Coordinates of C-alpha atoms in Angstrom, one line a residue:
X1 CA 166.8 96.0 42.5
X2 CA 167.1 96.5 38.7
X3 CA 164.3 97.1 36.3
X4 CA 163.5 95.1 33.2
X5 CA 161.9 96.4 30.0
X6 CA 159.8 94.5 27.4
X7 CA 159.1 97.0 24.7
X8 CA 156.7 99.6 26.2
X9 CA 156.3 97.4 29.2
X10 CA 158.7 98.2 32.2
X11 CA 159.0 95.7 35.2
X12 CA 160.3 96.6 38.6
X13 CA 160.5 94.9 42.0
X14 CA 157.7 95.7 44.6
X15 CA 157.9 94.6 48.2
X16 CA 154.9 92.5 49.2
X17 CA 153.8 92.1 52.8
X18 CA 151.9 88.8 53.4
X19 CA 150.7 89.6 56.8
X20 CA 151.5 86.3 58.2
X21 CA 154.2 83.6 58.3
X22 CA 153.6 80.4 56.0
X23 CA 156.3 78.6 58.1
X24 CA 157.3 78.5 61.7
X25 CA 160.5 80.2 60.9
X26 CA 161.5 81.5 57.4
X27 CA 164.7 83.3 56.6
X28 CA 164.8 85.2 53.2
X29 CA 168.1 86.7 51.8
X30 CA 168.8 88.7 48.8
X31 CA 171.0 91.3 47.1
X32 CA 169.6 94.7 47.4
X33 CA 171.6 97.6 45.8
X34 CA 174.7 95.7 46.3
X35 CA 174.0 94.8 50.0
X36 CA 173.0 91.4 51.4
X37 CA 169.7 92.0 53.1
X38 CA 167.2 89.6 54.7
X39 CA 163.9 89.2 56.3
X40 CA 163.1 86.7 59.2
X41 CA 159.5 85.7 59.5
X42 CA 158.2 83.8 62.5
X43 CA 155.1 82.3 63.9
X44 CA 153.8 84.4 66.9
X45 CA 152.5 81.5 68.6
X46 CA 155.9 80.0 68.7
X47 CA 158.3 82.8 69.1
X48 CA 158.6 86.3 70.6
X49 CA 160.3 89.2 69.2
X50 CA 163.2 88.9 71.8
X51 CA 163.9 85.3 70.9
X52 CA 163.9 86.1 67.2
X53 CA 166.1 89.2 67.6
X54 CA 168.6 86.9 69.6
X55 CA 168.6 84.3 66.8
X56 CA 169.3 86.9 64.2
X57 CA 172.2 88.3 66.3
X58 CA 173.6 84.7 66.5
X59 CA 173.3 84.4 62.8
X60 CA 175.3 87.8 62.3
X61 CA 178.0 86.6 64.7
X62 CA 178.2 83.3 62.8
X63 CA 178.7 85.1 59.6
X64 CA 181.3 87.5 60.9
X65 CA 183.2 84.6 62.5
X66 CA 183.3 82.8 59.2
X67 CA 184.6 85.8 57.5
X68 CA 187.3 86.6 60.0
X69 CA 188.4 83.0 59.9
X70 CA 187.2 81.3 56.7
X71 CA 189.3 78.2 57.1
X72 CA 187.8 77.3 60.5
X73 CA 185.1 74.6 60.5
X74 CA 181.6 75.8 60.9
X75 CA 181.1 73.7 64.0
X76 CA 183.8 75.6 65.8
X77 CA 182.5 79.0 65.0
X78 CA 180.9 80.8 68.0
X79 CA 177.4 82.0 68.1
X80 CA 177.3 83.6 71.6
X81 CA 178.5 87.2 72.6
X82 CA 180.8 87.5 75.6
X83 CA 177.9 88.5 77.8
X84 CA 175.8 85.7 76.9
X85 CA 178.6 83.2 77.3
X86 CA 179.4 84.6 80.9
X87 CA 175.7 84.5 81.7
X88 CA 175.3 80.8 80.7
X89 CA 178.5 79.6 82.2
X90 CA 178.8 81.6 85.3
X91 CA 175.5 83.6 86.3
X92 CA 173.1 80.8 85.7
X93 CA 175.3 78.2 87.4
X94 CA 174.4 78.0 91.0
X95 CA 177.6 78.1 93.2
X96 CA 176.7 75.0 95.1
X97 CA 177.0 72.9 91.8
X98 CA 180.7 73.7 91.7
X99 CA 181.1 70.7 94.2
X100 CA 180.0 68.3 91.4
X101 CA 182.0 65.1 91.7
X102 CA 180.8 61.5 91.2
X103 CA 177.4 60.1 92.1
X104 CA 178.9 56.9 93.4
X105 CA 180.7 58.8 96.2
X106 CA 177.2 60.1 97.4
X107 CA 175.8 56.6 97.3
X108 CA 178.8 55.2 99.4
X109 CA 178.1 57.8 102.0
X110 CA 174.5 56.4 102.5
X111 CA 175.6 52.8 102.5
X112 CA 177.8 53.7 105.4
X113 CA 175.2 55.9 107.2
X114 CA 172.0 54.0 106.7
X115 CA 173.0 50.4 105.5
X116 CA 169.7 48.8 106.5
X117 CA 167.4 51.4 105.0
X118 CA 165.6 50.2 101.9
X119 CA 167.2 51.5 98.7
X120 CA 165.3 49.8 96.0
X121 CA 161.8 48.2 95.7
X122 CA 160.6 46.4 92.7
X123 CA 157.5 44.2 92.2
X124 CA 157.2 43.5 95.9
X125 CA 161.0 42.9 96.4
X126 CA 163.3 45.0 98.5
X127 CA 167.1 45.6 98.6
X128 CA 168.8 47.6 101.4
X129 CA 171.6 50.0 100.8
X130 CA 174.0 47.4 102.0
X131 CA 172.6 44.6 99.8
X132 CA 172.6 46.8 96.7
X133 CA 176.2 47.8 97.4
X134 CA 177.4 44.3 98.0
X135 CA 175.6 43.0 94.8
X136 CA 177.2 45.8 92.8
X137 CA 180.6 45.0 94.2
X138 CA 180.2 41.3 93.2
X139 CA 179.4 42.2 89.5
X140 CA 182.3 44.8 89.5
X141 CA 184.7 42.1 90.8
X142 CA 183.6 39.9 87.8
X143 CA 184.0 42.7 85.2
X144 CA 187.5 43.6 86.5
X145 CA 188.5 40.0 86.2
X146 CA 187.6 40.2 82.6
X147 CA 189.7 43.4 82.1
X148 CA 187.1 46.0 82.3
X149 CA 188.3 49.3 83.7
X150 CA 188.5 53.0 83.2
X151 CA 188.4 53.0 79.4
X152 CA 185.8 50.3 79.0
X153 CA 182.3 50.8 77.8
X154 CA 180.0 47.8 78.8
X155 CA 176.5 47.0 77.4
X156 CA 173.5 46.6 79.6
X157 CA 170.7 44.5 78.2
X158 CA 168.1 43.8 80.9
X159 CA 164.6 44.1 81.7
X160 CA 163.4 46.6 84.3
X161 CA 164.2 45.0 87.6
X162 CA 166.6 44.9 90.4
X163 CA 169.3 43.3 88.2
X164 CA 169.2 46.3 86.0
X165 CA 170.1 48.8 88.8
X166 CA 172.8 46.4 90.2
X167 CA 174.4 46.3 86.7
X168 CA 174.6 50.1 86.4
X169 CA 176.2 50.5 89.8
X170 CA 178.4 47.4 89.2
X171 CA 179.7 48.8 86.0
X172 CA 180.4 52.3 87.5
X173 CA 182.0 50.6 90.5
X174 CA 184.4 48.8 88.2
X175 CA 185.5 52.2 86.9
X176 CA 183.8 51.6 83.5
X177 CA 180.9 53.3 81.6
X178 CA 177.6 51.7 80.6
X179 CA 175.6 51.5 77.3
X180 CA 172.0 51.0 77.8
X181 CA 170.5 48.5 75.2
X182 CA 166.8 48.1 75.9
X183 CA 165.6 44.6 75.1
X184 CA 162.2 46.0 73.9
X185 CA 164.0 47.7 70.9
X186 CA 164.2 46.0 67.6
X187 CA 167.3 43.7 67.4
X188 CA 168.7 45.7 64.3
X189 CA 169.0 48.8 66.4
X190 CA 170.6 47.2 69.3
X191 CA 173.1 45.6 67.1
X192 CA 173.8 49.0 65.4
X193 CA 174.4 50.7 68.8
X194 CA 176.6 47.9 70.0
X195 CA 178.7 47.7 66.9
X196 CA 178.9 51.6 66.7
X197 CA 180.1 51.8 70.4
X198 CA 182.5 49.0 70.0
X199 CA 181.5 47.1 73.1
X200 CA 182.8 43.6 73.8
X201 CA 181.2 42.7 77.1
X202 CA 177.5 42.7 77.7
X203 CA 175.8 42.5 81.2
X204 CA 172.6 40.6 80.8
X205 CA 170.4 37.8 82.1
X206 CA 167.7 35.3 80.9
X207 CA 166.0 36.0 77.5
X208 CA 167.5 39.4 76.9
X209 CA 170.9 37.6 76.3
X210 CA 169.6 36.4 72.9
X211 CA 169.0 39.9 71.6
X212 CA 172.5 40.7 70.7
X213 CA 175.4 38.7 68.7
X214 CA 177.0 35.8 70.5
X215 CA 180.4 37.4 69.8
X216 CA 179.9 39.5 72.8
X217 CA 181.2 38.2 76.1
X218 CA 178.2 37.8 78.6
X219 CA 178.3 38.5 82.2
X220 CA 175.5 37.4 84.2
X221 CA 174.1 39.7 86.9
X222 CA 172.7 38.3 90.3
X223 CA 170.9 40.2 92.8
X224 CA 171.8 37.6 95.5
X225 CA 174.9 35.9 96.5
X226 CA 177.6 35.9 99.2
X227 CA 177.8 38.7 101.6
X228 CA 181.5 39.1 101.4
X229 CA 182.5 42.9 101.9
X230 CA 184.9 44.5 99.5
X231 CA 187.4 46.8 101.1
X232 CA 187.2 50.4 99.9
X233 CA 190.9 50.3 99.1
X234 CA 190.3 47.5 96.5
X235 CA 187.8 49.6 94.5
X236 CA 189.3 51.6 91.6
X237 CA 189.3 55.5 92.0
X238 CA 186.7 57.2 90.1
X239 CA 187.8 60.4 88.3
X240 CA 184.9 62.9 88.0
X241 CA 186.0 63.7 84.5
X242 CA 185.9 60.1 83.2
X243 CA 182.9 58.6 81.3
X244 CA 179.9 57.4 83.1
X245 CA 177.6 56.4 80.3
X246 CA 176.8 56.6 76.6
X247 CA 173.2 57.1 75.4
X248 CA 172.1 57.0 71.8
X249 CA 169.9 59.5 70.0
X250 CA 166.5 58.5 68.6
X251 CA 167.9 58.6 65.0
X252 CA 164.9 60.5 63.9
X253 CA 166.7 62.8 61.6
X254 CA 169.3 60.0 60.4
X255 CA 171.6 57.4 61.9
X256 CA 171.5 57.2 65.7
X257 CA 174.5 59.0 67.5
X258 CA 176.1 58.1 70.7
X259 CA 176.3 60.9 73.3
X260 CA 179.0 60.6 76.1
X261 CA 178.1 61.7 79.6
X262 CA 180.8 62.2 82.2
X263 CA 180.6 61.5 86.1
X264 CA 180.8 65.3 86.7
X265 CA 178.0 66.2 84.3
X266 CA 175.8 63.4 85.8
X267 CA 176.6 64.6 89.4
X268 CA 176.0 68.1 88.4
X269 CA 172.5 67.4 87.2
X270 CA 171.7 65.2 90.3
X271 CA 172.9 68.0 92.6
X272 CA 170.6 70.5 90.7
X273 CA 167.6 68.3 91.0
X274 CA 168.3 67.7 94.6
X275 CA 168.3 71.4 95.1
X276 CA 165.0 72.0 93.2
X277 CA 162.4 70.4 93.3
X278 CA 164.5 68.3 96.0
X279 CA 164.2 64.9 97.4
X280 CA 164.4 64.1 101.1
X281 CA 165.6 61.0 102.8
X282 CA 162.2 59.6 103.7
X283 CA 160.8 60.0 100.2
X284 CA 160.2 57.4 97.4
X285 CA 160.6 58.1 93.7
X286 CA 158.7 55.8 91.2
X287 CA 160.9 55.2 88.3
X288 CA 159.1 54.6 85.0
X289 CA 161.4 55.7 82.2
X290 CA 163.4 53.3 79.9
X291 CA 166.9 53.3 80.6
X292 CA 167.5 54.4 77.0
X293 CA 166.6 57.9 77.9
X294 CA 168.7 60.5 79.9
X295 CA 165.8 61.1 82.5
X296 CA 166.3 57.5 83.7
X297 CA 169.5 58.6 85.4
X298 CA 167.6 61.1 87.5
X299 CA 164.9 58.4 88.6
X300 CA 167.5 55.8 89.5
X301 CA 170.4 57.7 90.9
X302 CA 168.8 60.8 92.7
X303 CA 167.1 58.7 95.4
X304 CA 170.4 56.7 95.9
X305 CA 172.5 59.8 96.6
X306 CA 169.9 61.2 98.9
X307 CA 169.3 58.3 101.2
X308 CA 165.8 57.9 99.7
X309 CA 164.1 54.9 98.0
X310 CA 163.7 54.0 94.2
X311 CA 160.4 52.3 93.4
X312 CA 161.1 50.6 90.1
X313 CA 158.1 49.9 87.8
X314 CA 158.4 47.0 85.4
X315 CA 158.0 47.9 81.7
X316 CA 154.6 46.4 81.4
X317 CA 153.4 48.4 84.4
X318 CA 154.9 51.7 83.1
X319 CA 153.0 51.2 79.7
X320 CA 149.5 50.3 81.4
X321 CA 147.5 53.2 83.1
X322 CA 145.6 51.0 85.5
X323 CA 148.6 49.0 86.6
X324 CA 150.8 52.2 86.9
X325 CA 148.0 53.8 88.9
X326 CA 148.0 50.9 91.3
X327 CA 151.6 50.9 91.8
X328 CA 151.8 54.6 92.3
X329 CA 149.1 54.5 95.0
X330 CA 150.3 51.3 96.7
X331 CA 154.0 52.0 96.8
X332 CA 153.6 55.3 98.8
X333 CA 155.6 57.2 96.1
X334 CA 156.2 60.9 96.9
X335 CA 157.8 61.7 93.5
X336 CA 157.5 60.6 89.9
X337 CA 158.7 62.0 86.5
X338 CA 156.8 61.2 83.4
X339 CA 156.0 62.4 79.9
X340 CA 152.7 64.0 79.2
X341 CA 151.6 60.6 77.6
X342 CA 152.5 58.9 80.8
X343 CA 150.4 61.2 83.0
X344 CA 147.7 60.9 80.3
X345 CA 147.7 57.2 80.8
X346 CA 147.1 57.8 84.5
X347 CA 144.3 60.3 83.9
X348 CA 142.5 57.9 81.6
X349 CA 142.8 55.3 84.3
X350 CA 140.8 57.6 86.6
X351 CA 143.6 58.7 88.7
X352 CA 142.7 61.8 90.6
X353 CA 146.0 63.0 91.7
X354 CA 147.9 63.4 94.9
X355 CA 148.7 66.8 96.6
X356 CA 151.6 65.2 98.3
X357 CA 153.1 64.0 95.0
X358 CA 156.0 65.8 93.3
X359 CA 154.9 65.4 89.7
X360 CA 157.8 66.2 87.1
X361 CA 156.7 66.3 83.5
X362 CA 158.6 66.8 80.2
X363 CA 160.0 65.1 77.2
X364 CA 157.2 65.7 74.6
X365 CA 156.1 68.4 72.4
X366 CA 153.1 69.9 74.1
X367 CA 151.3 70.4 70.8
X368 CA 151.2 66.6 70.3
X369 CA 149.5 65.9 73.5
X370 CA 145.7 66.7 74.2
X371 CA 145.0 68.4 77.4
X372 CA 142.7 66.5 79.8
X373 CA 141.0 67.8 83.0
X374 CA 141.5 65.7 86.2
X375 CA 137.9 64.7 86.0
X376 CA 138.7 63.1 82.6
X377 CA 136.9 65.5 80.4
X378 CA 138.7 65.8 77.1
X379 CA 138.9 69.0 75.1
X380 CA 140.9 70.6 72.3
X381 CA 144.4 71.8 73.1
X382 CA 144.7 75.6 74.0
X383 CA 147.3 77.6 72.0
X384 CA 150.3 77.2 74.2
X385 CA 153.1 79.8 73.7
X386 CA 156.5 78.2 74.2
X387 CA 159.9 78.2 72.5
X388 CA 160.9 75.3 70.2
X389 CA 164.6 75.6 70.3

């Protein structure tokens, strides 16, 4: 705000308006006449005025909170106003979701109600609700005999198949939580996750067993075996507030980090999806997502808590447009979730859609995915307005 003089030449600050944003979002702060003032520039294709105004208010609240309590860690300082917090935690939370409990309890109800109904189909093989339940119980017994319980985290390193679903249910049935270890990942990443999570037991089978260090105790999962029924009273109680699974971030901004998901949070998500878009008892959901991604829990568990059927696509099938199209059409699937890239695979394989199919799409930046018509004609992406938060 001051002025500089060089002999007869006097310099002063002149505000300049560039007329456009050079970056998606840029904050400039400076001392103007003893006051801290700033300008927030943003790309109109990405943000609107309401969103940017809200972001600026969040920044002001963060600064005020830091001044009020300078010794509190930044991570513990609040951004939201009281009205916003109430809106997020109360107004936008459907009352029906207050009943969120544990997915396993809903699965058990369908085992009792429709034991002979097909719960899982994979590569031409089917398991009924009763068969799936018994197989999970067999694995749960093996795990409990090895000391697995409520505070345990168990690794799962399996190819996509019926054994993978049995492993997840068996681990949860034992009262433990699971850690997905996709055998298609580099061995170095699998070892990093296993060591960081501190697992000592691994559920695996076949070639996948060689992906991780031999020091981990192996438990072999089987989809067939004795039909001995386990009494409900012999099963450990599942507290909705205990851990269900741990999933690791991509690590694109640094070292991958484990995120803990509890039973109540998982069940809350499933209840919300059962409400909208919904899934009825007679429906079939084609599951294509790697277990290392959160949406896999929706694909595998939502049908099983609705009395519906999971159609599980093998990894090679999910990555091949022609094979995926064949399974989608032959399985009678009524619902499928996929990334834009997955739907592009189908379109490129001359899939013409299905009006009876519930198609859920998400998980990628829309700017990175070219738009394609159902007839297969490719054109440049339109300028989509959305919030990147």
